[in-house]
Amino acid sequence: MEEANSEFLNYKGTGMSVMEMSHREKHFLNILNESLADLRDLLELPSRYAVVYFPGGATLQFSAIPYNYLATGESADFAVTGVWAKKAFEEAKKFYPNVKSIFNGADSKYTELPTITDDLVNEGAKYVYITSNNTIYGTRYKTFPKLKKAPLFADMTSELLSRKLPIEDFSVIFAGAQKNIGPSGLTLVIYDKEKLPEQTHPIPNLMNYSLMEKNGSNYNTPPTYSIYIASLVFKYLKRKGGLAAMEAVNERKAKKLYDALDASSLFYATVPENFRSAMNVVFRSHNDSLDSKFLALAEEQGFAGLKGYRDVGGFRASIYNAMPEEGVDSLISFIKEFERTHG
Ligand SMILES: *Cc1c(COP(=O)(O)O)cnc(C)c1O
């Protein structure tokens, strides 16, 4: 943000803000193309994968994926592990009523994830859809399914770029930018070009994977300033040592916070150890009557957004890439102090 600030009015001596540039102008094209190349580097993407920017947030992909990958009457399997997975499933079902749920997280109040093997995959499923990190309930797949019967698709909105990934186990990965990448509204889609089916029906242009890819993420005016900010984030991550380095920091941050919660007599983490997210740490107190006091004091001391999701209650610490380790240390001290004075 400091870098963006310093060149906000005058990008590299052009006399223009990135915001003022045409999306066909050479400085912007450089930003766009370099950002895609940096992202390929970070993810170590094989050449058969396309990487494309889309508008419309992660939610647009809930519609775009079935449009691009299903023909009339076809089906896909969804692991419904949280709010976002459910939305994706319901959106697909609206247009392709044969899609199926292969796991219903409601049975465990969304604190557990399925072990997905080929046995669980329905005959004829064109893909298996997962949410790799469930932002609201704080669960994540520590390791990913390896499937032969159907390609694996994942919504990685709340964790892309936070850890190393076995890219080749996936055929589609997408992420809304706002958690780990950049400003909201921008979305990244990574897909295996060899697995994209022939188009059998019209697809709206702004959802059409091959059209957007052939036009280099520049079919219409893309969210240019958001792409510029994402480009700075990719360069920052490369300077920091890439995804392996981010993963080491993120695992350390999450572990110390979960350790503190496990050792607490007032607070507890709601998710069993093997499903715990490193990005979204969901916890509750044994004494609900202290919750509003805890939140008010937290806010007073500068801890923002600790309130749990509206249907979940309790607390959630989102500790994305941008949260420094010291921020987690401060939160742990705050939790301990609250426990000492109120527990
Ligand atoms: C935040 C989030 C979304 C929604 O993103 P929008 O950009 O608001 O559409 C979808 N999936 C996951 C996993 C998320 O965390």
PDB file of N, CA, C and O in Angstrom, residues 2-3 38 42 161-162 164 180 231-250 252-253 320-326:
ATOM      1  N   GLU A   2       2.017   1.202   0.682  1.00  0.00           N
ATOM      2  CA  GLU A   2       2.917   2.367   0.663  1.00  0.00           C
ATOM      3  C   GLU A   2       3.457   2.599  -0.746  1.00  0.00           C
ATOM      4  O   GLU A   2       3.571   3.726  -1.211  1.00  0.00           O
ATOM      5  N   GLU A   3       3.796   1.496  -1.418  1.00  0.00           N
ATOM      6  CA  GLU A   3       4.315   1.609  -2.784  1.00  0.00           C
ATOM      7  C   GLU A   3       3.236   2.202  -3.703  1.00  0.00           C
ATOM      8  O   GLU A   3       3.511   3.105  -4.495  1.00  0.00           O
ATOM      9  N   ASP A  38       4.215 -13.344 -12.796  1.00  0.00           N
ATOM     10  CA  ASP A  38       4.641 -13.484 -11.396  1.00  0.00           C
ATOM     11  C   ASP A  38       3.785 -14.523 -10.673  1.00  0.00           C
ATOM     12  O   ASP A  38       4.286 -15.314  -9.871  1.00  0.00           O
ATOM     13  N   LEU A  42       4.985 -17.881  -8.801  1.00  0.00           N
ATOM     14  CA  LEU A  42       4.668 -18.172  -7.393  1.00  0.00           C
ATOM     15  C   LEU A  42       4.049 -19.559  -7.254  1.00  0.00           C
ATOM     16  O   LEU A  42       4.354 -20.299  -6.323  1.00  0.00           O
ATOM     17  N   LEU A 161      -2.306 -18.608  -2.165  1.00  0.00           N
ATOM     18  CA  LEU A 161      -1.046 -17.899  -1.904  1.00  0.00           C
ATOM     19  C   LEU A 161      -0.621 -17.930  -0.436  1.00  0.00           C
ATOM     20  O   LEU A 161       0.345 -17.278  -0.048  1.00  0.00           O
ATOM     21  N   SER A 162      -1.324 -18.703   0.389  1.00  0.00           N
ATOM     22  CA  SER A 162      -0.914 -18.799   1.793  1.00  0.00           C
ATOM     23  C   SER A 162      -0.104 -20.065   2.049  1.00  0.00           C
ATOM     24  O   SER A 162       0.499 -20.212   3.105  1.00  0.00           O
ATOM     25  N   LYS A 164       1.931 -23.741  -0.118  1.00  0.00           N
ATOM     26  CA  LYS A 164       2.271 -24.420  -1.369  1.00  0.00           C
ATOM     27  C   LYS A 164       1.128 -25.363  -1.741  1.00  0.00           C
ATOM     28  O   LYS A 164       0.417 -25.852  -0.870  1.00  0.00           O
ATOM     29  N   ASN A 180      -6.474 -12.706   0.251  1.00  0.00           N
ATOM     30  CA  ASN A 180      -5.006 -12.812   0.249  1.00  0.00           C
ATOM     31  C   ASN A 180      -4.319 -12.127  -0.926  1.00  0.00           C
ATOM     32  O   ASN A 180      -3.104 -12.181  -1.037  1.00  0.00           O
ATOM     33  N   SER A 231      -0.639  -7.037  -8.572  1.00  0.00           N
ATOM     34  CA  SER A 231       0.721  -7.190  -9.113  1.00  0.00           C
ATOM     35  C   SER A 231       1.761  -6.829  -8.055  1.00  0.00           C
ATOM     36  O   SER A 231       2.813  -7.469  -7.953  1.00  0.00           O
ATOM     37  N   LEU A 232       1.459  -5.809  -7.248  1.00  0.00           N
ATOM     38  CA  LEU A 232       2.397  -5.433  -6.170  1.00  0.00           C
ATOM     39  C   LEU A 232       2.457  -6.540  -5.106  1.00  0.00           C
ATOM     40  O   LEU A 232       3.533  -6.825  -4.562  1.00  0.00           O
ATOM     41  N   VAL A 233       1.311  -7.147  -4.832  1.00  0.00           N
ATOM     42  CA  VAL A 233       1.279  -8.228  -3.837  1.00  0.00           C
ATOM     43  C   VAL A 233       2.113  -9.423  -4.324  1.00  0.00           C
ATOM     44  O   VAL A 233       2.889  -9.998  -3.557  1.00  0.00           O
ATOM     45  N   PHE A 234       1.984  -9.770  -5.596  1.00  0.00           N
ATOM     46  CA  PHE A 234       2.765 -10.908  -6.112  1.00  0.00           C
ATOM     47  C   PHE A 234       4.264 -10.629  -6.006  1.00  0.00           C
ATOM     48  O   PHE A 234       5.049 -11.499  -5.632  1.00  0.00           O
ATOM     49  N   LYS A 235       4.663  -9.398  -6.325  1.00  0.00           N
ATOM     50  CA  LYS A 235       6.087  -9.053  -6.242  1.00  0.00           C
ATOM     51  C   LYS A 235       6.562  -9.107  -4.783  1.00  0.00           C
ATOM     52  O   LYS A 235       7.660  -9.584  -4.494  1.00  0.00           O
ATOM     53  N   TYR A 236       5.708  -8.627  -3.900  1.00  0.00           N
ATOM     54  CA  TYR A 236       6.022  -8.666  -2.469  1.00  0.00           C
ATOM     55  C   TYR A 236       6.212 -10.120  -2.007  1.00  0.00           C
ATOM     56  O   TYR A 236       7.186 -10.449  -1.328  1.00  0.00           O
ATOM     57  N   LEU A 237       5.305 -10.991  -2.423  1.00  0.00           N
ATOM     58  CA  LEU A 237       5.405 -12.394  -2.000  1.00  0.00           C
ATOM     59  C   LEU A 237       6.669 -13.050  -2.554  1.00  0.00           C
ATOM     60  O   LEU A 237       7.312 -13.848  -1.878  1.00  0.00           O
ATOM     61  N   LYS A 238       7.026 -12.683  -3.786  1.00  0.00           N
ATOM     62  CA  LYS A 238       8.260 -13.238  -4.362  1.00  0.00           C
ATOM     63  C   LYS A 238       9.479 -12.766  -3.558  1.00  0.00           C
ATOM     64  O   LYS A 238      10.366 -13.564  -3.247  1.00  0.00           O
ATOM     65  N   ARG A 239       9.490 -11.483  -3.207  1.00  0.00           N
ATOM     66  CA  ARG A 239      10.598 -10.954  -2.394  1.00  0.00           C
ATOM     67  C   ARG A 239      10.679 -11.663  -1.048  1.00  0.00           C
ATOM     68  O   ARG A 239      11.754 -11.876  -0.508  1.00  0.00           O
ATOM     69  N   LYS A 240       9.524 -12.006  -0.496  1.00  0.00           N
ATOM     70  CA  LYS A 240       9.467 -12.656   0.819  1.00  0.00           C
ATOM     71  C   LYS A 240       9.919 -14.113   0.781  1.00  0.00           C
ATOM     72  O   LYS A 240       9.972 -14.781   1.817  1.00  0.00           O
ATOM     73  N   GLY A 241      10.119 -14.647  -0.420  1.00  0.00           N
ATOM     74  CA  GLY A 241      10.573 -16.040  -0.516  1.00  0.00           C
ATOM     75  C   GLY A 241       9.510 -16.985  -1.047  1.00  0.00           C
ATOM     76  O   GLY A 241       9.669 -18.208  -0.982  1.00  0.00           O
ATOM     77  N   GLY A 242       8.414 -16.434  -1.551  1.00  0.00           N
ATOM     78  CA  GLY A 242       7.416 -17.269  -2.212  1.00  0.00           C
ATOM     79  C   GLY A 242       6.517 -18.010  -1.242  1.00  0.00           C
ATOM     80  O   GLY A 242       6.469 -17.708  -0.046  1.00  0.00           O
ATOM     81  N   LEU A 243       5.801 -18.985  -1.775  1.00  0.00           N
ATOM     82  CA  LEU A 243       4.745 -19.632  -0.999  1.00  0.00           C
ATOM     83  C   LEU A 243       5.284 -20.514   0.122  1.00  0.00           C
ATOM     84  O   LEU A 243       4.641 -20.650   1.171  1.00  0.00           O
ATOM     85  N   ALA A 244       6.451 -21.107  -0.075  1.00  0.00           N
ATOM     86  CA  ALA A 244       7.010 -21.937   0.998  1.00  0.00           C
ATOM     87  C   ALA A 244       7.294 -21.064   2.223  1.00  0.00           C
ATOM     88  O   ALA A 244       6.996 -21.443   3.366  1.00  0.00           O
ATOM     89  N   ALA A 245       7.828 -19.873   1.972  1.00  0.00           N
ATOM     90  CA  ALA A 245       8.123 -18.954   3.082  1.00  0.00           C
ATOM     91  C   ALA A 245       6.834 -18.477   3.741  1.00  0.00           C
ATOM     92  O   ALA A 245       6.742 -18.413   4.977  1.00  0.00           O
ATOM     93  N   MET A 246       5.818 -18.160   2.934  1.00  0.00           N
ATOM     94  CA  MET A 246       4.536 -17.723   3.502  1.00  0.00           C
ATOM     95  C   MET A 246       3.919 -18.845   4.333  1.00  0.00           C
ATOM     96  O   MET A 246       3.372 -18.619   5.406  1.00  0.00           O
ATOM     97  N   GLU A 247       4.022 -20.055   3.806  1.00  0.00           N
ATOM     98  CA  GLU A 247       3.438 -21.196   4.517  1.00  0.00           C
ATOM     99  C   GLU A 247       4.090 -21.368   5.893  1.00  0.00           C
ATOM    100  O   GLU A 247       3.397 -21.588   6.894  1.00  0.00           O
ATOM    101  N   ALA A 248       5.401 -21.237   5.942  1.00  0.00           N
ATOM    102  CA  ALA A 248       6.097 -21.422   7.222  1.00  0.00           C
ATOM    103  C   ALA A 248       5.598 -20.392   8.245  1.00  0.00           C
ATOM    104  O   ALA A 248       5.286 -20.730   9.394  1.00  0.00           O
ATOM    105  N   VAL A 249       5.494 -19.141   7.814  1.00  0.00           N
ATOM    106  CA  VAL A 249       5.017 -18.094   8.734  1.00  0.00           C
ATOM    107  C   VAL A 249       3.566 -18.357   9.128  1.00  0.00           C
ATOM    108  O   VAL A 249       3.195 -18.268  10.307  1.00  0.00           O
ATOM    109  N   ASN A 250       2.741 -18.683   8.131  1.00  0.00           N
ATOM    110  CA  ASN A 250       1.312 -18.879   8.411  1.00  0.00           C
ATOM    111  C   ASN A 250       1.073 -20.057   9.351  1.00  0.00           C
ATOM    112  O   ASN A 250       0.211 -19.999  10.231  1.00  0.00           O
ATOM    113  N   ARG A 252       3.132 -21.148  11.584  1.00  0.00           N
ATOM    114  CA  ARG A 252       3.605 -20.747  12.912  1.00  0.00           C
ATOM    115  C   ARG A 252       2.575 -19.846  13.610  1.00  0.00           C
ATOM    116  O   ARG A 252       2.257 -20.030  14.779  1.00  0.00           O
ATOM    117  N   LYS A 253       2.039 -18.888  12.831  1.00  0.00           N
ATOM    118  CA  LYS A 253       1.023 -17.987  13.389  1.00  0.00           C
ATOM    119  C   LYS A 253      -0.174 -18.788  13.898  1.00  0.00           C
ATOM    120  O   LYS A 253      -0.648 -18.592  15.022  1.00  0.00           O
ATOM    121  N   TYR A 320      -4.821 -13.721   7.647  1.00  0.00           N
ATOM    122  CA  TYR A 320      -4.345 -13.901   6.281  1.00  0.00           C
ATOM    123  C   TYR A 320      -2.876 -13.515   6.164  1.00  0.00           C
ATOM    124  O   TYR A 320      -2.276 -13.010   7.104  1.00  0.00           O
ATOM    125  N   ASN A 321      -2.330 -13.714   4.952  1.00  0.00           N
ATOM    126  CA  ASN A 321      -0.935 -13.349   4.686  1.00  0.00           C
ATOM    127  C   ASN A 321      -0.575 -11.968   5.241  1.00  0.00           C
ATOM    128  O   ASN A 321       0.531 -11.756   5.734  1.00  0.00           O
ATOM    129  N   ALA A 322      -1.508 -11.025   5.116  1.00  0.00           N
ATOM    130  CA  ALA A 322      -1.189  -9.637   5.473  1.00  0.00           C
ATOM    131  C   ALA A 322      -1.113  -9.404   6.982  1.00  0.00           C
ATOM    132  O   ALA A 322      -0.675  -8.342   7.415  1.00  0.00           O
ATOM    133  N   MET A 323      -1.562 -10.398   7.773  1.00  0.00           N
ATOM    134  CA  MET A 323      -1.476 -10.231   9.227  1.00  0.00           C
ATOM    135  C   MET A 323      -0.080 -10.632   9.697  1.00  0.00           C
ATOM    136  O   MET A 323       0.328 -11.779   9.592  1.00  0.00           O
ATOM    137  N   PRO A 324       0.683  -9.657  10.228  1.00  0.00           N
ATOM    138  CA  PRO A 324       2.033 -10.005  10.675  1.00  0.00           C
ATOM    139  C   PRO A 324       1.997 -10.895  11.922  1.00  0.00           C
ATOM    140  O   PRO A 324       1.012 -10.909  12.664  1.00  0.00           O
ATOM    141  N   GLU A 325       3.084 -11.616  12.119  1.00  0.00           N
ATOM    142  CA  GLU A 325       3.165 -12.520  13.276  1.00  0.00           C
ATOM    143  C   GLU A 325       2.964 -11.742  14.586  1.00  0.00           C
ATOM    144  O   GLU A 325       2.334 -12.245  15.520  1.00  0.00           O
ATOM    145  N   GLU A 326       3.457 -10.502  14.638  1.00  0.00           N
ATOM    146  CA  GLU A 326       3.300  -9.704  15.868  1.00  0.00           C
ATOM    147  C   GLU A 326       1.822  -9.452  16.180  1.00  0.00           C
ATOM    148  O   GLU A 326       1.453  -9.299  17.349  1.00  0.00           O
TER     149      GLU A 326
END
